[in-house]
PDB file of C-alpha atoms in Angstrom:
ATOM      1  CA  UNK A 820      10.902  -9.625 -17.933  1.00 51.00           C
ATOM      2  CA  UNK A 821      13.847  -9.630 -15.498  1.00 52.00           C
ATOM      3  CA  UNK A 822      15.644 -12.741 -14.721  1.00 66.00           C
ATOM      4  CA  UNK A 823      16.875 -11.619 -11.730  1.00 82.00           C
ATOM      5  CA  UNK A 824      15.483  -9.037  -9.030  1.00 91.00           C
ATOM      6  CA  UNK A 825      17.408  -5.804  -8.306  1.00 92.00           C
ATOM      7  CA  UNK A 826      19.057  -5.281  -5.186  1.00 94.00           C
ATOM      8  CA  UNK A 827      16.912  -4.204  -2.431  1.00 96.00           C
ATOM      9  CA  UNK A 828      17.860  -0.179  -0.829  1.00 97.00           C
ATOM     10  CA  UNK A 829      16.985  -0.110   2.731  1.00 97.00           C
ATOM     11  CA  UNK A 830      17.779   2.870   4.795  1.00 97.00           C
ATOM     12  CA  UNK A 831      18.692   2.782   8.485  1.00 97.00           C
ATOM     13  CA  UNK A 832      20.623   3.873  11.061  1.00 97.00           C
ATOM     14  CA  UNK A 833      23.239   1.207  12.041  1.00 96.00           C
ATOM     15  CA  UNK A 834      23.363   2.339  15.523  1.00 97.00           C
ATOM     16  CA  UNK A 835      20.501   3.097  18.277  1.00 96.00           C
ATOM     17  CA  UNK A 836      20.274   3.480  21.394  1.00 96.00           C
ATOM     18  CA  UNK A 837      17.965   1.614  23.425  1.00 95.00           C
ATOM     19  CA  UNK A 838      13.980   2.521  23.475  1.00 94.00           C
ATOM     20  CA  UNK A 839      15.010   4.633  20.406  1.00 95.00           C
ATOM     21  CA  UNK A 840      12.300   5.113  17.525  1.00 96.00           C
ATOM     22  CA  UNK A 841      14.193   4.615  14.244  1.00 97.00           C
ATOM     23  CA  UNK A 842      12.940   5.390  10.816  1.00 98.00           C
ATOM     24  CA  UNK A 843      13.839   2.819   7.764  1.00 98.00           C
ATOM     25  CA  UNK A 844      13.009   3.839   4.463  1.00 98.00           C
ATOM     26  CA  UNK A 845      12.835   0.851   1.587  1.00 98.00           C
ATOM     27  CA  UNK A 846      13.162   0.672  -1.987  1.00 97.00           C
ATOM     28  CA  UNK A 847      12.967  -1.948  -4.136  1.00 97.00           C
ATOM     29  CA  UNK A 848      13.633  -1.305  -8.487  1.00 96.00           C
ATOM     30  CA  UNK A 849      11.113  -3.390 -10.444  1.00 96.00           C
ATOM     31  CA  UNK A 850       8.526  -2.096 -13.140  1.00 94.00           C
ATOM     32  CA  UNK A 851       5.421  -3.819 -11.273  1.00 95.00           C
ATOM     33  CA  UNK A 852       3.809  -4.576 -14.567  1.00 94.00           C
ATOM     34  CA  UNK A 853       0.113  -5.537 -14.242  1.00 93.00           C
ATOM     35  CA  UNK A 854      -0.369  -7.403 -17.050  1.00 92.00           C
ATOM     36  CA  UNK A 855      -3.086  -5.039 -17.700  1.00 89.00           C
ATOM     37  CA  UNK A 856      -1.199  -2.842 -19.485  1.00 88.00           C
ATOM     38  CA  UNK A 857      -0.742  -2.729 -23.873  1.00 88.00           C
ATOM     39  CA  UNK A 858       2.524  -1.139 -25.642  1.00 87.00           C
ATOM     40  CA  UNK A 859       0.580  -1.406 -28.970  1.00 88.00           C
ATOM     41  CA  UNK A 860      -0.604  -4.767 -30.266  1.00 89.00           C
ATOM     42  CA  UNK A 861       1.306  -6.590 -27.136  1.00 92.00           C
ATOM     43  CA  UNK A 862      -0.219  -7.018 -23.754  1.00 91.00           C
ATOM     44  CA  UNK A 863       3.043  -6.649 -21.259  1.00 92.00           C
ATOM     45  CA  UNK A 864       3.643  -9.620 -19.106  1.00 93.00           C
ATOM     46  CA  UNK A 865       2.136  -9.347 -15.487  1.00 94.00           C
ATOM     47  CA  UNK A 866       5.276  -9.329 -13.558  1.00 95.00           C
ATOM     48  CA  UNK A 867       4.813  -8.214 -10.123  1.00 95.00           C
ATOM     49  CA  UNK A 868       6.157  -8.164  -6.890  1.00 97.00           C
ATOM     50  CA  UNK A 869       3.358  -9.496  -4.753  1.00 97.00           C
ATOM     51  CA  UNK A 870       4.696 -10.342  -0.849  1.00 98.00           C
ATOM     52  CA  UNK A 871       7.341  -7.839   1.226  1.00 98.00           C
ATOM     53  CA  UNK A 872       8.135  -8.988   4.780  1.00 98.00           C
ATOM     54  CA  UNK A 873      10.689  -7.775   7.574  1.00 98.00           C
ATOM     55  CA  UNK A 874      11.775  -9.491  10.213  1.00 98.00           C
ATOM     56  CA  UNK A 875      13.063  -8.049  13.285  1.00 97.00           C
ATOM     57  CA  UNK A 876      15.505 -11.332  14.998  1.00 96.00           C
ATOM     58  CA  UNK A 877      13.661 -13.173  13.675  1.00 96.00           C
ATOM     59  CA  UNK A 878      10.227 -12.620  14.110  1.00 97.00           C
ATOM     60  CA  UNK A 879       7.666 -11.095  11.452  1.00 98.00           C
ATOM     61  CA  UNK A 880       6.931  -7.564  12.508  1.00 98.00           C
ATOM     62  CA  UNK A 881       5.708  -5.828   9.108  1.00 98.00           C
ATOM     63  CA  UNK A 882       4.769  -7.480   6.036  1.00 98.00           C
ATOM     64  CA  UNK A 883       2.625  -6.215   2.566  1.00 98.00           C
ATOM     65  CA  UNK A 884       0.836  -8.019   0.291  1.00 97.00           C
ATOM     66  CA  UNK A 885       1.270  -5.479  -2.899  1.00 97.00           C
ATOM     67  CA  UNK A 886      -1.209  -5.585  -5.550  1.00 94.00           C
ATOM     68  CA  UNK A 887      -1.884  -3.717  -8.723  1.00 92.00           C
ATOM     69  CA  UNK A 888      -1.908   0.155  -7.547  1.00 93.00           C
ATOM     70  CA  UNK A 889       1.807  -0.406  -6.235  1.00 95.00           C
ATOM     71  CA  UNK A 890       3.497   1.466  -7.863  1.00 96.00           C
ATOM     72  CA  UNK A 891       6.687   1.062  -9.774  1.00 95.00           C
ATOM     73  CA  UNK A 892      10.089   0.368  -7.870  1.00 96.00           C
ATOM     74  CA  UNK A 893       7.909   0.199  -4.792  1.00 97.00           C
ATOM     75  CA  UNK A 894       8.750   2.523  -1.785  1.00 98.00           C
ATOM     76  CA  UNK A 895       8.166   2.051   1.371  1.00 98.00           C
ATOM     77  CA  UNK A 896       8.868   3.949   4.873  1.00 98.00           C
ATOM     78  CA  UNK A 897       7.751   2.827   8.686  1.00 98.00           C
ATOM     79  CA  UNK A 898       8.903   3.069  12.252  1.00 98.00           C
ATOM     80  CA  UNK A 899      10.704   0.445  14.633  1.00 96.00           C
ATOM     81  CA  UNK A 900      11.414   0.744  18.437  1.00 94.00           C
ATOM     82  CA  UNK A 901      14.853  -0.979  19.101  1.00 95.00           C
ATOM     83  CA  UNK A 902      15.600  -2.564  22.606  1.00 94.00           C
ATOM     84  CA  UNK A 903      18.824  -4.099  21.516  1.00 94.00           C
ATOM     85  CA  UNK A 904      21.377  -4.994  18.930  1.00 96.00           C
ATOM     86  CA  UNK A 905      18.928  -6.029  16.057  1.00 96.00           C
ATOM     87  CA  UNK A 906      19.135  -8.205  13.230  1.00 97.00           C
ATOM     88  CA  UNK A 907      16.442  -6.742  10.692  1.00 98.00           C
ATOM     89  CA  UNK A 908      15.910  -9.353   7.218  1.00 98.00           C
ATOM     90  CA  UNK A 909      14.433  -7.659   4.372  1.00 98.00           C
ATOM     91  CA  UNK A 910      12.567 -10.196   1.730  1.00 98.00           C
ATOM     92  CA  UNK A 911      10.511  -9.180  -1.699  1.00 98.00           C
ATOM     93  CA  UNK A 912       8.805 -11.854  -3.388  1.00 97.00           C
ATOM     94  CA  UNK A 913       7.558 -11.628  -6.824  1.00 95.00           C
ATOM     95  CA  UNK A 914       4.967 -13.988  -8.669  1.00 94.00           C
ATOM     96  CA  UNK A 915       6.671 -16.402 -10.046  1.00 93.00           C
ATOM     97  CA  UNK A 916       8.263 -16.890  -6.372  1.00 94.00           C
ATOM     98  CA  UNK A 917      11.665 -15.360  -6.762  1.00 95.00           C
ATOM     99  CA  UNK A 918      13.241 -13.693  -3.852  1.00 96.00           C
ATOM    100  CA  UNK A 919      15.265 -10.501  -3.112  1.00 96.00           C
ATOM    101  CA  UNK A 920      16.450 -10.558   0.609  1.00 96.00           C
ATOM    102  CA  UNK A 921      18.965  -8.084   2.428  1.00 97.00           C
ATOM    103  CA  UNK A 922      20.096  -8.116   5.847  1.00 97.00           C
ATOM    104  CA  UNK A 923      20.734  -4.660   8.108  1.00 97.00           C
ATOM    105  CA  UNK A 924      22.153  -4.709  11.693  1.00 97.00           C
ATOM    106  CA  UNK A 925      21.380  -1.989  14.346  1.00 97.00           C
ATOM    107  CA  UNK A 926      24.371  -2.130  17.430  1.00 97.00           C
ATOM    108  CA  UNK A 927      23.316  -0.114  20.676  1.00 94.00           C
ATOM    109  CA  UNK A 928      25.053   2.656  20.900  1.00 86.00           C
TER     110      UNK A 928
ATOM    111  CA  UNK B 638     -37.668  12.314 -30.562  1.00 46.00           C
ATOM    112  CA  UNK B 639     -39.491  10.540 -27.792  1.00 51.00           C
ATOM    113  CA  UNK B 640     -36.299   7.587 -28.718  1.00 50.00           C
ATOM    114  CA  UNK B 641     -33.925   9.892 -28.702  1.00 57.00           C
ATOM    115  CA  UNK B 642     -34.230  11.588 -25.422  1.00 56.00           C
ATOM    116  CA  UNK B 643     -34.884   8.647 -24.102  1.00 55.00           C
ATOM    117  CA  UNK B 644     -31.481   7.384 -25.867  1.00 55.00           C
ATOM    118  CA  UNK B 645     -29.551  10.654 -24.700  1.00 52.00           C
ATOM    119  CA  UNK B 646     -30.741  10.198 -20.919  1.00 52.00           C
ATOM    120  CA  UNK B 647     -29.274   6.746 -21.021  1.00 52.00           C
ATOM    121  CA  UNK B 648     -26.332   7.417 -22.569  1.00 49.00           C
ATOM    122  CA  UNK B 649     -25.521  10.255 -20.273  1.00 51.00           C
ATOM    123  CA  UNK B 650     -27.005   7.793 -17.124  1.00 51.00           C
ATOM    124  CA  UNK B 651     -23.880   5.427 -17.942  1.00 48.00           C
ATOM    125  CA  UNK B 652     -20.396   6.819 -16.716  1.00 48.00           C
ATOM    126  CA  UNK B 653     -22.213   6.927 -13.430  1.00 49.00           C
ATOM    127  CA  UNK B 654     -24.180   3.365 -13.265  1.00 49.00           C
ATOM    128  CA  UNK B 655     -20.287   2.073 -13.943  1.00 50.00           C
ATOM    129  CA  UNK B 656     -19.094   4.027 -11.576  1.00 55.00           C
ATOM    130  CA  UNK B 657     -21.755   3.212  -9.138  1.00 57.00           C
ATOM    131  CA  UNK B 658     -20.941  -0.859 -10.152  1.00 60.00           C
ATOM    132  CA  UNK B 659     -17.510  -0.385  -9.605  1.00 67.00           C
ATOM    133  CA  UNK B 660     -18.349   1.537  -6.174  1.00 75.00           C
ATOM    134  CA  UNK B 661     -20.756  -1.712  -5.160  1.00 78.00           C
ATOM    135  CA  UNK B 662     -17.734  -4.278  -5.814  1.00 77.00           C
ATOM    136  CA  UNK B 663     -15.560  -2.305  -3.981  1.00 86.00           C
ATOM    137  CA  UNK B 664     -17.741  -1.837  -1.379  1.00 84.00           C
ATOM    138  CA  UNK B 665     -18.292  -5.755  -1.543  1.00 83.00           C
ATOM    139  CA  UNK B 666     -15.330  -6.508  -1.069  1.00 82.00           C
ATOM    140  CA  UNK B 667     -14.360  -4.420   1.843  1.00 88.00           C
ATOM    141  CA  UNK B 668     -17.554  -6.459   3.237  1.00 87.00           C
ATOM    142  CA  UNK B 669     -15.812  -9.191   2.413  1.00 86.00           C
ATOM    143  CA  UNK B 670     -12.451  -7.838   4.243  1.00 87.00           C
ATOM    144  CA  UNK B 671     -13.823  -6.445   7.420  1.00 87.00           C
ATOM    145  CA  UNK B 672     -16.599  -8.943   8.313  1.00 86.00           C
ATOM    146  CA  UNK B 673     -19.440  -7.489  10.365  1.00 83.00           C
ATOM    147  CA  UNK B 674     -17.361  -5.328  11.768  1.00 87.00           C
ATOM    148  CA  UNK B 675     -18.565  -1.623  12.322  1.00 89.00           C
ATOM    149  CA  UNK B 676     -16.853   0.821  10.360  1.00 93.00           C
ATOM    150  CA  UNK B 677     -15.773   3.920  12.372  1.00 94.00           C
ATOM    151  CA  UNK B 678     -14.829   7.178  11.125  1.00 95.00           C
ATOM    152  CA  UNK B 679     -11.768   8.847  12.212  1.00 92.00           C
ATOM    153  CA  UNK B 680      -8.785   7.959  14.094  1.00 95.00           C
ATOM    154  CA  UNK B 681      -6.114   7.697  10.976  1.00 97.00           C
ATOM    155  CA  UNK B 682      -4.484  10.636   9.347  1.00 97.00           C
ATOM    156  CA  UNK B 683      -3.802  10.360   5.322  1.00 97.00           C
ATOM    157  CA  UNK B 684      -1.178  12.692   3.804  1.00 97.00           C
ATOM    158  CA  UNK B 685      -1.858  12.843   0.088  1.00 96.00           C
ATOM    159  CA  UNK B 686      -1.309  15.438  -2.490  1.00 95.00           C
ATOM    160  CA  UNK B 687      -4.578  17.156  -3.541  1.00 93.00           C
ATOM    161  CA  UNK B 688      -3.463  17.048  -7.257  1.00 95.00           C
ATOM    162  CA  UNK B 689      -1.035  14.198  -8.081  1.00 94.00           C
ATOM    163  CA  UNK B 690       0.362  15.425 -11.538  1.00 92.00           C
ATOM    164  CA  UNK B 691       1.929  12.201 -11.983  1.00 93.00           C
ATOM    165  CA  UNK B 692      -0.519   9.224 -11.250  1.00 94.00           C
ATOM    166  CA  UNK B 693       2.050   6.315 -11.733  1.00 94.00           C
ATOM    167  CA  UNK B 694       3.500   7.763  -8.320  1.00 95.00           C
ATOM    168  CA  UNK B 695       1.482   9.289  -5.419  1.00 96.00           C
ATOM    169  CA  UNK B 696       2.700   9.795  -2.423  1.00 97.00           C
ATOM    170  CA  UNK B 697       0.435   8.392   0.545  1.00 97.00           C
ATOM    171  CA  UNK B 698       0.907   8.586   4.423  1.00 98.00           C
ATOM    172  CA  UNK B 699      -1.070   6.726   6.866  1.00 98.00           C
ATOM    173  CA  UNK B 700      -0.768   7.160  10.139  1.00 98.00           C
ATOM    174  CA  UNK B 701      -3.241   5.827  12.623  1.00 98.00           C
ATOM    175  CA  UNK B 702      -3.892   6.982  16.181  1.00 97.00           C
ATOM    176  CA  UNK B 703      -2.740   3.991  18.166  1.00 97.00           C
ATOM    177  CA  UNK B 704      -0.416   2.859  21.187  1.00 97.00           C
ATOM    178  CA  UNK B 705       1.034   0.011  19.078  1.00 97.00           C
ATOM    179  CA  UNK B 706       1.294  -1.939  22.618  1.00 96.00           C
ATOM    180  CA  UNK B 707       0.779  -5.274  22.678  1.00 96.00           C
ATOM    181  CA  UNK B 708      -2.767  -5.183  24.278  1.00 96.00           C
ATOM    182  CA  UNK B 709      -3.841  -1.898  21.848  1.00 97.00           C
ATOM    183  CA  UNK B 710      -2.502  -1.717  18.634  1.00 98.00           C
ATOM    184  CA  UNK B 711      -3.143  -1.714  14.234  1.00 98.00           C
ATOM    185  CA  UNK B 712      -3.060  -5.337  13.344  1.00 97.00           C
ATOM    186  CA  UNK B 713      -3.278  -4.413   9.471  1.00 97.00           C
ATOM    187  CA  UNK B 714      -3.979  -1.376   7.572  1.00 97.00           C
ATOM    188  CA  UNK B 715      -5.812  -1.990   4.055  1.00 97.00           C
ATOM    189  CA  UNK B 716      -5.414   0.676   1.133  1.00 96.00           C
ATOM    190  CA  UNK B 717      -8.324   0.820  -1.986  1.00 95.00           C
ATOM    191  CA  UNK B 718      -8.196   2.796  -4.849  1.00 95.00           C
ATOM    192  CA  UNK B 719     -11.795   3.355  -5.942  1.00 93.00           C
ATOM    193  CA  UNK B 720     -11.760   4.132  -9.629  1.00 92.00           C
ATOM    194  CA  UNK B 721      -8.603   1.940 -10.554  1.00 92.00           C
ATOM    195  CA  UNK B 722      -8.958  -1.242 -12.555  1.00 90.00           C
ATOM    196  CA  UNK B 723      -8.422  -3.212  -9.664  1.00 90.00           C
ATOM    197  CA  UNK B 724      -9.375  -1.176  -6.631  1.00 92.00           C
ATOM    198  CA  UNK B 725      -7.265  -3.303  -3.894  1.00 92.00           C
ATOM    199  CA  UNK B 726      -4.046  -1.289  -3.845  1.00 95.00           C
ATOM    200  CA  UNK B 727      -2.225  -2.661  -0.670  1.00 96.00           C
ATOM    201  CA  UNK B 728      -2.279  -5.138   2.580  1.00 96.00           C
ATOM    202  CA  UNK B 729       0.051  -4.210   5.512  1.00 98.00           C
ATOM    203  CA  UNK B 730       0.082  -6.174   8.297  1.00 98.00           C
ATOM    204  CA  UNK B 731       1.512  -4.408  11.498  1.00 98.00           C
ATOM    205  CA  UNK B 732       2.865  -5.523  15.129  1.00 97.00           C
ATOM    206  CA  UNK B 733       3.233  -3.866  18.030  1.00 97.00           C
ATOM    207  CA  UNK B 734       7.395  -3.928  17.398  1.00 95.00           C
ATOM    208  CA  UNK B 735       6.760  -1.043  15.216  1.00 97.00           C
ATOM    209  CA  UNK B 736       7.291   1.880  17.143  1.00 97.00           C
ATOM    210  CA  UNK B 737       4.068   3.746  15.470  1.00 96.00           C
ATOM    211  CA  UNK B 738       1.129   2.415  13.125  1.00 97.00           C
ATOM    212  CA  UNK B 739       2.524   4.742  10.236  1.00 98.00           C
ATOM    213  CA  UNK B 740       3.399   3.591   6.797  1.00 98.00           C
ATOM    214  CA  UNK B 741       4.247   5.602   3.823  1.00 98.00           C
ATOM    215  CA  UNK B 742       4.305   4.425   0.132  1.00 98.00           C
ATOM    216  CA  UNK B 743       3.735   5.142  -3.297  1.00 97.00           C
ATOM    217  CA  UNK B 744       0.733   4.085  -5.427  1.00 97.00           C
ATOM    218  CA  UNK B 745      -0.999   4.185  -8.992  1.00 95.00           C
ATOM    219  CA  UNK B 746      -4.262   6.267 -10.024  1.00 95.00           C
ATOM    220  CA  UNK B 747      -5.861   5.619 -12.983  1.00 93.00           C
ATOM    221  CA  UNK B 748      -7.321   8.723 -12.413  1.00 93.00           C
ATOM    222  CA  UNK B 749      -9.049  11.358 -10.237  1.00 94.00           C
ATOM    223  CA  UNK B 750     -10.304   8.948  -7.223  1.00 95.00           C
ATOM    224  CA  UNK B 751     -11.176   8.585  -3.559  1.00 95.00           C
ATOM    225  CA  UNK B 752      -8.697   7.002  -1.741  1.00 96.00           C
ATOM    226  CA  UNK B 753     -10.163   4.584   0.881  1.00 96.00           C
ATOM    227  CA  UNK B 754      -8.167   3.660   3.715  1.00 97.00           C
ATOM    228  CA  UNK B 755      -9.328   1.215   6.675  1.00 96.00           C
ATOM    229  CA  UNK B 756      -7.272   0.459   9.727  1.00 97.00           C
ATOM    230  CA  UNK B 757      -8.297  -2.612  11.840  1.00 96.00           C
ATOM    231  CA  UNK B 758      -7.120  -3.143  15.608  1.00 96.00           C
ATOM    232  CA  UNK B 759      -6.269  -5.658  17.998  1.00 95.00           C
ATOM    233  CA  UNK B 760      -9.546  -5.261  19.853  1.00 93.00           C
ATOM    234  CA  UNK B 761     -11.678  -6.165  16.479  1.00 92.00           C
ATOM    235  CA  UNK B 762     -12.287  -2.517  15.586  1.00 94.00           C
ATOM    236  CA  UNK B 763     -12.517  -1.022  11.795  1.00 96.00           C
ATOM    237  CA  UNK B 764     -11.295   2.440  11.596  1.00 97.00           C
ATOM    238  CA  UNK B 765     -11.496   4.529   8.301  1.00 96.00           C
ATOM    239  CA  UNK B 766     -10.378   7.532   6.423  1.00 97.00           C
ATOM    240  CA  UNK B 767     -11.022   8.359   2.768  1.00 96.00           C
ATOM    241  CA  UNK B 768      -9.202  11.384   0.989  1.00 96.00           C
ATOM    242  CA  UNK B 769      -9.821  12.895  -2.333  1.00 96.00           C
ATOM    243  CA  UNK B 770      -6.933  13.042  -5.275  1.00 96.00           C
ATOM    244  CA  UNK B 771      -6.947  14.849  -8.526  1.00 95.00           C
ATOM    245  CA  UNK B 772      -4.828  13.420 -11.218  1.00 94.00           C
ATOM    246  CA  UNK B 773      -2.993  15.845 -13.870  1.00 90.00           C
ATOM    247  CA  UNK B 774      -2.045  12.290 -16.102  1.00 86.00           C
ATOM    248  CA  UNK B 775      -3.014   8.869 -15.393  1.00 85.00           C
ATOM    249  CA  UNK B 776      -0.380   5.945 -14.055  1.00 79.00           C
ATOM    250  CA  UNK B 777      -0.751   3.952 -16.841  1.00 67.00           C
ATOM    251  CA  UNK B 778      -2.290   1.106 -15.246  1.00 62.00           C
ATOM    252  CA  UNK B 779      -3.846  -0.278 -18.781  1.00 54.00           C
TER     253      UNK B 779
END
């Protein structure tokens, strides 16, 4: 099991101009074991990353609870309207409560 | 030979009365998920291979038909698997910020499954689409 979480990826663009639709494209490295799984004799660890939020200034505006069928390094795209210079916040949680976190900024063209 | 046939009908009765147990808890716990809401057809588009040839990774787009304004929009959009161990894949929860209700990820099969996918709205309304994937090798989920 990994002692500490990857690095988040998060695609954006860093500028915008306002009322534009903007595509951002996550990814986060981590096997997402079950704990169902069996590598012979052993049953692997559970080790999951359960929680993903993103906060736009702020304020929640997508979140995922991930279970099982996630699969590994989960990957995930969706679309935000930006009215102004934007502070996005990027956290993964996993089960044992660690944290991954990155931060993106979007200026106004 | 009465036993026997009787034996043989059983055994080849089984796959399905699992499946059809599995299909009941599924369906008992999108009960559990959606209340007494009704259940509409329609209204959400689901991009998914028709053969996935690698089930640890399938590619899935949902995108539901929806203004996203604050008075009309997809609150949360909830993803089930219905022949995988555990059948609750995913639980997005959307705002109106988001420009569109769309959200594209990758998920597991076990194997060749329905993919069940309900949207819910501001307004208290269950939307649903389902979509059929074949599986070339399993995503090694046991």
């Amino acid at each position: 099991m990994s002692q500490v979480l990857a690095t988040p990826r998060v695609r954006l663009p860093r500028t915008a101009r306002a009322g534009d639709v903007i595509e951002i494209r996550t990814l986060m490295e981590h096997p997402m074991e079950t704990g169902l799984r069996h590598e012979g004799a052993r049953t692997v660890p559970r080790d999951m990353l359960t929680h993903m939020a993103v906060r736009l200034n702020g304020e929640t505006v997508f979140s995922a609870e991930l279970h099982n069928g996630t699969s590994a390094n989960p990957y995930h795209v969706f679309f935000l309207r930006i009215e102004r210079s934007s502070q996005l916040e990027f956290t993964w949680t996993d089960g044992q409560g660690r944290t991954a976190r990155t931060e993106a900024r979007i200026t106004l063209a | 030979m009465r036993t026997t046939r009787r034996t043989l009908l059983a055994l080849a009765a089984l796959p399905f009365a699992a499946a059809a147990a599995g299909e009941d808890a599924l369906q008992a716990a999108i009960a559990r998920l959606v209340g007494d809401a009704p259940i509409i057809d329609g209204g959400i588009t689901l991009r998914t291979p028709p053969v996935a040839e690698n089930g640890g990774q399938v590619p899935v787009t949902i995108v539901v038909d929806s203004p996203m304004s604050p008075a009309d929009h997809v609150t949360a959009i909830h993803v089930f698997a219905t022949r995988n161990p555990t059948p609750y894949v995913a639980d997005f929860r959307l705002t109106p910020r988001l420009a569109r209700a769309e959200v594209q990820t990758r998920i597991r099969l076990a194997e060749a499954q329905r993919i069940i996918v309900l949207a819910r709205t501001s307004d208290g309304q269950v939307q649903r689409a389902v979509a059929e994937i074949r599986v070339t090798t399993g995503g090694c989920l046991s």
